[in-house]
XYZ file of C-alpha atoms in Angstrom:
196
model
C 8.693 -1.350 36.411
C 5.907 0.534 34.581
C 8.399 2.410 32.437
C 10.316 -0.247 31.577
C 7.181 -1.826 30.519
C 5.963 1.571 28.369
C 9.540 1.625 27.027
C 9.487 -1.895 25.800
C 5.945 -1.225 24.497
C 7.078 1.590 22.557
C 10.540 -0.159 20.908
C 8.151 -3.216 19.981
C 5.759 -0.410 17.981
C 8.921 0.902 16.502
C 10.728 -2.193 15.137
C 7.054 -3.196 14.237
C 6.780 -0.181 11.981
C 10.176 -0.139 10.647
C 9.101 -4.114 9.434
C 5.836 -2.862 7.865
C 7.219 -0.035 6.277
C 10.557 -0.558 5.018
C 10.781 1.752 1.859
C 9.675 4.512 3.860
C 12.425 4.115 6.224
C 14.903 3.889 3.561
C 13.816 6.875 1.919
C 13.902 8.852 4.997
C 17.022 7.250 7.520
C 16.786 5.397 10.352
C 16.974 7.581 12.377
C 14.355 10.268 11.267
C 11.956 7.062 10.695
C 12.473 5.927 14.408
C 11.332 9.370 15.889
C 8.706 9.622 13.759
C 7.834 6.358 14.399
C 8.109 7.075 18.760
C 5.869 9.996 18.152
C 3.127 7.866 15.951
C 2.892 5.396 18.540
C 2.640 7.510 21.563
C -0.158 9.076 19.624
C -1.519 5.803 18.247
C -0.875 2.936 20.780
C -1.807 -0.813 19.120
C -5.228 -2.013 19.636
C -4.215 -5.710 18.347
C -1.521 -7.740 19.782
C -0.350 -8.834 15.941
C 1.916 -6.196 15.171
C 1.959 -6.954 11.175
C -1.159 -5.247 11.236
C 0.143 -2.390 12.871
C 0.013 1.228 11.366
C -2.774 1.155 9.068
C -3.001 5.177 9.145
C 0.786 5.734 9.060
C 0.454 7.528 5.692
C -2.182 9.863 7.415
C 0.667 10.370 10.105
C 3.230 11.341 7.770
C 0.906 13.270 5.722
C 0.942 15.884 8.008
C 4.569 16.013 8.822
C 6.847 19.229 7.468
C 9.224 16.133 5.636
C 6.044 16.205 2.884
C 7.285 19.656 1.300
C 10.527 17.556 0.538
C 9.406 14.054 -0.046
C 5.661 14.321 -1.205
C 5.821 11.295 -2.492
C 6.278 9.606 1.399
C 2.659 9.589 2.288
C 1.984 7.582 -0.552
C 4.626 5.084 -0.160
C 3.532 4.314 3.005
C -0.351 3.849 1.703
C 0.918 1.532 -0.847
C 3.542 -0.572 1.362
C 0.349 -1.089 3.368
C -1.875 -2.134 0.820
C 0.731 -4.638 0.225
C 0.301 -5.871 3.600
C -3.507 -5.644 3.403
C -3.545 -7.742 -0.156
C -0.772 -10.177 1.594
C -2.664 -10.937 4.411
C -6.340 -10.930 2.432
C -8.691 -13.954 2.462
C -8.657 -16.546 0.153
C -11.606 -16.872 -2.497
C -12.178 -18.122 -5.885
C -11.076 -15.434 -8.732
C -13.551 -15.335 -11.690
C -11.926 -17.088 -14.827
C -12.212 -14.936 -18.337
C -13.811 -18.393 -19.035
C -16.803 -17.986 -16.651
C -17.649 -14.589 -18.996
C -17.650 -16.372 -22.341
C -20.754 -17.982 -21.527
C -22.697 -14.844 -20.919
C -25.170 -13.241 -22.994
C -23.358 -9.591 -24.281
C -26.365 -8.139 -23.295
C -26.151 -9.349 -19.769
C -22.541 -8.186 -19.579
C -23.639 -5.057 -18.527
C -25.339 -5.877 -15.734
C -23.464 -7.840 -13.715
C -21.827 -6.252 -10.397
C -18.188 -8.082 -10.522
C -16.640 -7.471 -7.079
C -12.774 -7.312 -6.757
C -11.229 -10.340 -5.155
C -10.849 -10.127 -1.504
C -6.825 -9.782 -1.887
C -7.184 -6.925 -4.773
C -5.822 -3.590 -3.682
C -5.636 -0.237 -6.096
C -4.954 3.437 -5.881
C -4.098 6.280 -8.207
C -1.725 8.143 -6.623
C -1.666 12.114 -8.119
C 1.382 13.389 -5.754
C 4.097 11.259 -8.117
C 5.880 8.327 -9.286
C 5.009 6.258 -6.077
C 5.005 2.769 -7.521
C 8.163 3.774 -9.081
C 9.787 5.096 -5.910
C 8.327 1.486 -4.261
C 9.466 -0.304 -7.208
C 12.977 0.955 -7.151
C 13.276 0.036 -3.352
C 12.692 -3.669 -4.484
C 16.271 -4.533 -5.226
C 19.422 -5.151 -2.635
C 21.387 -2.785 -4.757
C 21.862 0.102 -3.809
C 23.692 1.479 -6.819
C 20.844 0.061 -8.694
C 18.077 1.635 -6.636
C 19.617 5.307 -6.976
C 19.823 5.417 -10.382
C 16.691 3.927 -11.187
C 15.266 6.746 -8.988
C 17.643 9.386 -10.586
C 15.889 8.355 -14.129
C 12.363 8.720 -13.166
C 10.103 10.985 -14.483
C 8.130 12.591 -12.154
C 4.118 11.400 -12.618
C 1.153 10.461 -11.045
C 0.693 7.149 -11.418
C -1.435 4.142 -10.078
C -0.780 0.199 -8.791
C -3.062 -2.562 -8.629
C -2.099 -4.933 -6.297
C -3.207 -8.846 -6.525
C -2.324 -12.249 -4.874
C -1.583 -15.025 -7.265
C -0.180 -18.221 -5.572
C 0.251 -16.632 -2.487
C 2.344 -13.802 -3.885
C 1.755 -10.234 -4.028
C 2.178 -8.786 -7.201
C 2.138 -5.093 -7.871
C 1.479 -3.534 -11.516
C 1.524 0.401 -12.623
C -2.125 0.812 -13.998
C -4.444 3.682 -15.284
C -6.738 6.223 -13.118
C -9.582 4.601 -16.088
C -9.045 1.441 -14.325
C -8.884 2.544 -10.699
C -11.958 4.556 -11.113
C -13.466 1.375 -12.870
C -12.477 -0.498 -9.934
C -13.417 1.809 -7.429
C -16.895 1.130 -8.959
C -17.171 -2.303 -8.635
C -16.475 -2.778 -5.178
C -19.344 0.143 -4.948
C -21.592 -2.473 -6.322
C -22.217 -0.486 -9.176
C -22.896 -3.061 -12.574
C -20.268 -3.345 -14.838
C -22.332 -1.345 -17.807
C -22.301 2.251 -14.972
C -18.726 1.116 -13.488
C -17.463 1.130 -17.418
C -19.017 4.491 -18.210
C -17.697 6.065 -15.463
């Protein structure tokens, strides 16, 4: 009874995986991404019972995995698909209007300490086109997806992630404004964040 209970266990932190990181499991096969997925979970077991929350250091995991010499982009796909989650599932709060800054004084501009909205999520990602390999993974066509991934050029690049209206949207930005908002949630005023 016990290992049909571990066994069961263990498929549910599979098929949990597979739905949290679905571009990684394209990119790699089924079944490459199932094994690797058995041996992440018999090394991490779940600690909550809400299995959309599952796999936070899955990047980590594959990170150290020989497939990185091949795909060293795969890491990062897997940080980003969860910072999807992570902006997805974010609190609510207000987000400060470019109207709310008109009405300060220029010279107190730079000392205010704006803090990214509780759904924001960033990274610059120096290994490669990650947001492009995500990106490409967006469409049902296959066709479509390979040759948009034949085309790219092969860059570091970053993504800012935000929630408007309840939907995730994802947007290539610069390493400036990664480090800039790196900063912020630092608490740093936006006069040092700017500088930086």
């Amino acid at each position: 009874g016990f290992a049909v209970h571990r066994n069961t266990v263990l498929s549910g932190c599979i098929d949990a995986l597979a739905a949290n990181y679905p571009v990684v499991a394209a990119l790699v096969g089924r079944e490459w991404f199932r094994d690797a997925a058995a041996a992440y979970a018999r090394e991490t077991p779940p600690v909550d019972a809400r299995l959309m929350h599952y796999g936070a250091d899955f990047h980590a995991f594959l990170g150290r995995l020989p497939v990185v010499e091949a795909l060293p982009c795969l890491p990062g796909v897997a940080l980003l698909e969860r910072l999807w989650r992570e902006s997805h599932m974010a609190a609510d709060a207000p987000a400060l209007q470019a109207s709310h800054l008109r009405d300060v004084p220029a010279e107190s501009l730079a000392r205010l300490c704006p803090r990214p909205h509780p759904a924001a999520r960033w990274r610059w990602f120096g290994e490669g086109p990650v947001l492009g390999v995500w990106q490409a993974h967006q469409v049902d066509d296959e066709a479509r997806c390979r040759a948009a991934l034949e085309a790219m050029a092969w860059r570091a690049e970053g993504a800012l992630l935000t929630r408007i209206d309840g939907k995730v949207e994802v947007r290539r930005t610069s390493r400036a404004a990664c480090a800039l908002l790196d900063a912020c949630a630092g608490g740093a005023p936006l006069g040092v964040a700017i500088a930086l």
